[in-house]
Amino acid sequence: MSIEALQSDVDVVISAQSPVIAQGLGTPAIFTKKTGGEPSFKPTLQEFNSSTDVVTAFGSGSTVSKVAQLIFAQSNRPDHVDIIQYTDIETAVNMFADADWMFALLDDVSDQNEVAAFAGATTEIGDKFTVVQVSDSAKLSSLSTSKNLIAFVHPLDKGRLDAAAVGNIANLQPGSTTWKFRSVTGIAPNGYTSSELGQIKKANGISYVKAVGGAYMLSEGWTITGDYIDEIHARIWIENEIKASLQELLTNTAKLSYDQRGIIQIQSAIDLVLMSAANNGIIATDDKTGRPAYVVTATPRSSQSSSDVHTRTYRGAAFKYVQAGAIHNIVVSGQIADAI
């Protein structure tokens, strides 16, 4: 399967003033190494809509089938998974970097060297996530330090926590949920001690823990750098939505005039995306006005360089927003008094 190149006439660059500690942006890709494959083997990508189809293609006993079954068993499962077969991971990643998948998983994580190579190759893409699982938090030190690497710490004999989490959370609307506190189906908890959980947290790993009240949940919602998954995912969603909206504007408008009439349309398209982001929980609400905390600006034609006007390139649009974030910890102060 080859990936058709898509022309984009829109660039969106989001920078953060402080470190940043779409539907269809939750598709998992399971990378599986082809056994006995020749070095010249050309990587393949297949799309599967059910675990039954995966079992038919790869057999019920294969690791890739077991990972797919766990993904499809979740309540918020994706509508499909991509399965990429490879002999050389870097070749496969480069070939399918532009495919629709967003969360890369490895079917067999028993070989730490293979896990490290997989993480190193996939995190180079930048606008996708790499998800791995190790049995010991000490093993995380050998992995990539990319902010897009999500690392789960859980014994392999108690289930693939990485696959279950991706299956149940990744396909939810970006901005609508944090990964911390979420539960999954088909995973046995390990019962870590406080000391062990402290080591996992120190390494920015994620485990499956028992909360006060008895419910089991993910211990954190961050990547290996301590950046929060939902914030990175939301930023990718905003970039993609603005690109798609502006590309649609260019394509469906007979002529977007290089004057205030055309510039207002550009500004409005960006504004609609950011308002949607605010409604989805990505953008904070201003404490004073109660309105979404973002601003969109678009400078007039007179502010553009003659070169840009000549080449029909408009660089005057910009936006800024405040992330809504999420509450992960609560501290309450109380006092005993003789009277209120």
Coordinates of C-alpha atoms in Angstrom, one line a residue:
M1 CA 0.0 0.0 0.0
S2 CA 1.4 3.4 -1.0
I3 CA 0.5 6.6 0.7
E4 CA -0.8 9.3 -1.7
A5 CA 1.0 12.6 -1.3
L6 CA -1.4 15.5 -0.4
Q7 CA -0.7 19.1 -1.5
S8 CA -0.9 21.6 1.3
D9 CA -0.8 25.3 0.7
V10 CA -1.0 26.2 4.4
D11 CA 1.6 26.2 7.1
V12 CA 0.6 26.4 10.8
V13 CA 3.3 26.8 13.4
I14 CA 2.4 26.9 17.1
S15 CA 5.1 28.0 19.5
A16 CA 4.7 28.1 23.3
Q17 CA 5.7 31.1 25.4
S18 CA 6.4 28.5 28.2
P19 CA 7.3 24.9 27.6
V20 CA 4.3 22.8 26.8
I21 CA 4.7 20.7 29.8
A22 CA -9.7 15.9 15.1
Q23 CA -11.5 13.1 15.0
G24 CA -9.3 10.7 13.1
L25 CA -6.3 11.7 15.3
G26 CA -6.5 8.6 17.4
T27 CA -5.8 5.8 15.0
P28 CA -3.3 3.2 16.3
A29 CA -0.6 1.7 14.1
I30 CA 0.8 -1.7 15.3
F31 CA 4.3 -2.3 13.9
T32 CA 5.1 -6.0 13.6
K33 CA 8.4 -7.4 12.4
K34 CA 8.1 -9.9 9.6
T35 CA 9.6 -13.2 10.7
G36 CA 12.2 -14.5 8.2
G37 CA 11.7 -11.5 6.0
E38 CA 14.4 -10.6 3.5
P39 CA 16.4 -7.4 4.1
S40 CA 15.0 -6.1 0.8
F41 CA 11.4 -6.7 2.1
K42 CA 9.2 -3.6 1.3
P43 CA 7.2 -2.6 4.4
T44 CA 3.4 -3.0 4.0
L45 CA 0.5 -1.2 5.7
Q46 CA -2.9 -2.8 6.0
E47 CA -6.0 -1.3 7.5
F48 CA -8.3 -3.6 9.7
N49 CA -11.7 -2.8 11.0
S50 CA -12.0 -5.6 13.6
S51 CA -9.9 -8.0 15.6
T52 CA -11.5 -10.9 13.7
D53 CA -10.0 -9.6 10.5
V54 CA -6.6 -9.3 12.1
V55 CA -6.8 -12.9 13.4
T56 CA -7.8 -14.1 10.0
A57 CA -4.7 -12.4 8.5
F58 CA -2.1 -13.2 11.1
G59 CA -3.5 -16.1 13.2
S60 CA -5.0 -16.1 16.7
G61 CA -1.7 -16.9 18.4
S62 CA 0.3 -14.0 16.9
T63 CA 1.3 -11.1 19.1
V64 CA -0.1 -8.6 16.7
S65 CA -3.5 -10.3 16.9
K66 CA -3.4 -10.2 20.7
V67 CA -2.6 -6.5 20.7
A68 CA -5.3 -5.7 18.2
Q69 CA -7.9 -7.8 20.2
L70 CA -7.1 -5.7 23.3
I71 CA -7.4 -2.4 21.4
F72 CA -10.8 -3.4 19.9
A73 CA -12.0 -4.7 23.3
Q74 CA -12.1 -1.2 24.7
S75 CA -15.3 0.8 25.2
N76 CA -13.9 3.8 23.1
R77 CA -12.2 1.7 20.5
P78 CA -11.1 3.2 17.2
D79 CA -12.9 2.3 14.0
H80 CA -9.8 0.8 12.6
V81 CA -6.1 0.0 13.2
D82 CA -3.2 0.1 10.8
I83 CA -0.8 -2.8 10.9
I84 CA 2.6 -2.2 9.5
Q85 CA 4.9 -5.1 8.7
Y86 CA 8.6 -4.4 8.4
T87 CA 12.1 -5.8 8.6
D88 CA 13.8 -2.5 9.1
I89 CA 12.0 -0.1 11.4
E90 CA 13.4 3.1 10.0
T91 CA 12.5 2.2 6.5
A92 CA 8.9 1.4 7.6
V93 CA 8.6 4.6 9.6
N94 CA 9.9 6.8 6.7
M95 CA 7.6 5.1 4.2
F96 CA 4.4 5.5 6.3
A97 CA 5.1 8.6 8.2
D98 CA 2.3 10.4 6.4
A99 CA -0.3 7.7 6.9
D100 CA -3.4 8.4 9.0
W101 CA -2.1 6.7 12.2
M102 CA -1.4 8.8 15.3
F103 CA -0.3 6.3 18.0
A104 CA 2.5 3.8 17.1
L105 CA 2.7 0.6 19.1
L106 CA 5.1 -2.4 18.8
D107 CA 3.4 -5.8 18.8
D108 CA 6.3 -7.6 20.6
V109 CA 7.9 -5.5 23.4
S110 CA 9.8 -8.4 25.0
D111 CA 13.2 -7.4 23.4
Q112 CA 14.4 -4.1 25.0
N113 CA 16.8 -3.4 22.1
E114 CA 13.9 -3.6 19.6
V115 CA 11.8 -1.4 21.8
A116 CA 14.6 1.2 22.0
A117 CA 15.1 1.1 18.2
F118 CA 11.4 1.4 17.6
A119 CA 11.1 4.4 20.0
G120 CA 14.1 6.0 18.4
A121 CA 12.8 5.7 14.9
T122 CA 9.1 6.6 15.4
T123 CA 9.6 9.6 17.7
E124 CA 11.6 11.3 14.9
I125 CA 8.3 12.0 13.1
G126 CA 7.4 14.7 15.5
D127 CA 3.6 15.1 15.1
K128 CA 2.7 11.5 16.2
F129 CA 2.9 9.5 19.4
T130 CA 5.1 6.5 20.2
V131 CA 3.7 4.2 22.9
V132 CA 5.8 1.5 24.6
Q133 CA 5.6 -0.8 27.6
V134 CA 8.4 -2.0 29.8
S135 CA 8.3 -4.3 32.8
D136 CA 10.7 -2.1 34.9
S137 CA 11.0 1.7 35.2
A138 CA 14.8 1.3 35.1
K139 CA 14.5 0.3 31.5
L140 CA 13.0 3.7 30.5
S141 CA 16.5 5.4 30.7
S142 CA 17.5 3.7 27.5
L143 CA 14.7 5.1 25.5
S144 CA 14.2 8.2 23.4
T145 CA 13.7 11.4 25.4
S146 CA 11.1 12.7 22.9
K147 CA 8.1 14.6 24.4
N148 CA 5.9 12.4 22.1
L149 CA 7.0 9.1 23.8
I150 CA 4.4 7.6 26.1
A151 CA 5.9 4.9 28.4
F152 CA 3.9 2.4 30.4
V153 CA 5.4 0.3 33.1
H154 CA 3.6 -2.9 33.6
P155 CA 4.5 -6.7 33.7
L156 CA 3.9 -8.2 30.3
D157 CA 2.3 -11.3 31.8
K158 CA -0.4 -9.0 33.2
G159 CA -1.4 -7.6 29.9
R160 CA -0.5 -4.9 27.4
L161 CA -1.4 -1.8 29.2
D162 CA -0.1 0.3 26.4
A163 CA -2.5 -1.2 23.8
A164 CA -5.5 -1.0 26.2
A165 CA -4.9 2.6 27.0
V166 CA -4.5 3.6 23.4
G167 CA -7.6 1.7 22.5
N168 CA -9.7 3.3 25.2
I169 CA -8.5 6.9 25.2
A170 CA -6.6 7.9 22.0
N171 CA -9.7 8.2 19.8
L172 CA -11.6 10.5 22.1
Q173 CA -12.0 14.1 21.0
P174 CA -8.7 15.8 21.7
G175 CA -9.1 18.2 24.7
S176 CA -12.1 16.3 26.1
T177 CA -10.2 14.1 28.5
T178 CA -6.9 13.7 30.4
W179 CA -5.2 10.3 30.4
K180 CA -4.7 10.2 34.1
F181 CA -7.6 8.5 36.1
R182 CA -8.8 6.6 33.0
S183 CA -9.5 2.8 33.4
V184 CA -9.1 0.1 30.7
T185 CA -10.5 -3.3 30.0
G186 CA -8.6 -6.6 30.1
I187 CA -5.6 -5.5 32.2
A188 CA -4.7 -7.0 35.6
P189 CA -3.2 -4.6 38.1
N190 CA 0.2 -5.3 39.5
G191 CA -0.1 -3.9 43.0
Y192 CA 3.1 -1.8 43.1
T193 CA 4.4 -0.6 46.4
S194 CA 4.7 3.1 47.2
S195 CA 8.4 3.0 46.6
E196 CA 8.0 1.3 43.2
L197 CA 5.3 3.8 42.2
G198 CA 7.7 6.6 43.2
Q199 CA 10.3 5.3 40.9
I200 CA 7.9 5.0 38.0
K201 CA 6.7 8.6 38.6
K202 CA 10.3 9.8 38.8
A203 CA 11.0 8.3 35.4
N204 CA 7.8 9.8 34.0
G205 CA 6.3 6.4 33.4
I206 CA 2.6 5.4 33.6
S207 CA 1.3 2.5 35.6
Y208 CA -2.1 1.0 36.5
V209 CA -3.0 1.6 40.1
K210 CA -5.7 1.2 42.6
A211 CA -7.2 4.5 43.7
V212 CA -8.8 5.4 47.0
G213 CA -12.3 4.0 46.6
G214 CA -11.2 0.9 44.9
A215 CA -11.2 1.8 41.2
Y216 CA -8.3 1.0 39.0
M217 CA -6.8 3.8 36.9
L218 CA -3.8 5.1 35.0
S219 CA -1.4 6.7 37.4
E220 CA -0.5 9.6 35.2
G221 CA -1.3 11.2 31.8
W222 CA 2.2 12.4 30.7
T223 CA 4.9 11.5 28.2
I224 CA 8.4 10.5 29.2
T225 CA 9.4 14.2 29.4
G226 CA 6.6 15.1 31.8
D227 CA 4.6 16.9 29.1
Y228 CA 0.9 16.1 29.2
I229 CA -0.5 13.9 26.4
D230 CA -3.8 15.7 26.1
E231 CA -2.1 19.1 25.6
I232 CA 0.2 17.7 22.9
H233 CA -2.6 15.9 21.2
A234 CA -4.8 19.1 21.4
R235 CA -2.0 21.2 19.8
I236 CA -1.7 18.7 16.9
W237 CA -5.5 18.8 16.5
I238 CA -5.5 22.6 16.3
E239 CA -2.7 22.6 13.7
N240 CA -4.5 20.0 11.6
E241 CA -7.9 21.7 11.9
I242 CA -6.6 25.1 10.9
K243 CA -4.7 23.7 8.0
A244 CA -7.7 21.8 6.8
S245 CA -10.0 24.8 7.2
L246 CA -7.8 27.2 5.4
Q247 CA -7.0 24.7 2.6
E248 CA -10.8 24.2 2.2
L249 CA -11.2 28.0 2.0
L250 CA -8.5 28.2 -0.7
T251 CA -9.9 25.3 -2.7
N252 CA -13.6 26.3 -2.5
T253 CA -13.2 30.0 -3.1
A254 CA -13.0 31.0 -6.8
K255 CA -10.5 33.7 -5.8
L256 CA -9.4 34.7 -2.3
S257 CA -8.6 38.3 -2.9
Y258 CA -5.4 39.8 -1.5
D259 CA -7.2 42.6 0.4
Q260 CA -9.3 43.0 3.5
R261 CA -12.2 40.9 2.0
G262 CA -9.9 37.8 1.7
I263 CA -8.0 38.5 4.9
I264 CA -11.2 38.6 7.0
Q265 CA -12.2 35.2 5.6
I266 CA -8.8 33.8 6.7
Q267 CA -9.2 35.3 10.2
S268 CA -12.8 33.9 10.5
A269 CA -11.7 30.4 9.5
I270 CA -9.0 30.4 12.2
D271 CA -11.5 31.9 14.8
L272 CA -14.0 29.1 14.1
V273 CA -11.4 26.4 14.8
L274 CA -10.3 28.0 18.0
M275 CA -13.9 28.4 19.2
S276 CA -14.4 24.7 18.6
A277 CA -11.2 24.0 20.5
A278 CA -12.6 26.0 23.4
N279 CA -15.8 24.1 23.3
N280 CA -13.8 20.8 23.4
G281 CA -11.9 21.8 26.5
I282 CA -8.6 22.7 24.9
I283 CA -8.7 26.5 25.5
A284 CA -9.2 28.1 28.9
T285 CA -11.9 30.5 29.8
D286 CA -10.9 34.1 30.8
D287 CA -11.6 34.7 34.5
K288 CA -12.8 38.2 33.9
T289 CA -14.8 38.0 30.7
G290 CA -15.9 34.4 30.8
R291 CA -15.0 34.1 27.1
P292 CA -12.5 31.6 25.6
A293 CA -8.9 32.9 26.2
Y294 CA -7.7 33.2 22.6
V295 CA -7.0 36.0 20.1
V296 CA -6.7 35.9 16.3
T297 CA -5.0 38.7 14.4
A298 CA -4.6 39.4 10.7
T299 CA -2.6 42.3 9.4
P300 CA -3.7 44.2 6.3
R301 CA -2.2 44.0 2.8
S302 CA -0.3 47.2 3.4
S303 CA 1.7 45.4 6.1
Q304 CA 2.8 42.6 3.8
S305 CA 6.1 42.7 1.8
S306 CA 5.9 43.4 -1.9
S307 CA 7.6 40.1 -2.5
D308 CA 4.8 38.2 -0.6
V309 CA 2.1 40.1 -2.4
H310 CA 3.8 39.3 -5.7
T311 CA 4.1 35.5 -4.9
R312 CA 0.6 35.5 -3.4
T313 CA 1.8 34.5 0.0
Y314 CA 0.0 35.9 3.0
R315 CA 1.9 35.7 6.3
G316 CA -0.1 38.2 8.4
A317 CA -2.4 35.7 10.3
A318 CA -1.5 34.8 13.9
F319 CA -3.2 33.5 16.9
K320 CA -2.6 32.9 20.6
Y321 CA -4.4 30.9 23.2
V322 CA -4.2 29.8 26.8
Q323 CA -4.4 26.1 27.5
A324 CA -7.2 24.9 29.7
G325 CA -5.1 22.2 31.3
A326 CA -6.6 19.9 33.9
I327 CA -6.7 19.4 37.6
H328 CA -4.7 16.2 38.6
N329 CA -4.2 16.9 42.3
I330 CA -6.4 18.5 44.9
V331 CA -5.2 20.0 48.2
V332 CA -7.9 21.1 50.7
S333 CA -7.3 23.1 53.8
G334 CA -9.6 22.6 56.8
Q335 CA -9.9 24.1 60.2
I336 CA -11.7 23.1 63.4
A337 CA -13.3 26.1 65.0
D338 CA -15.5 26.8 68.1
A339 CA -17.9 28.7 65.8
I340 CA -18.4 29.6 62.2

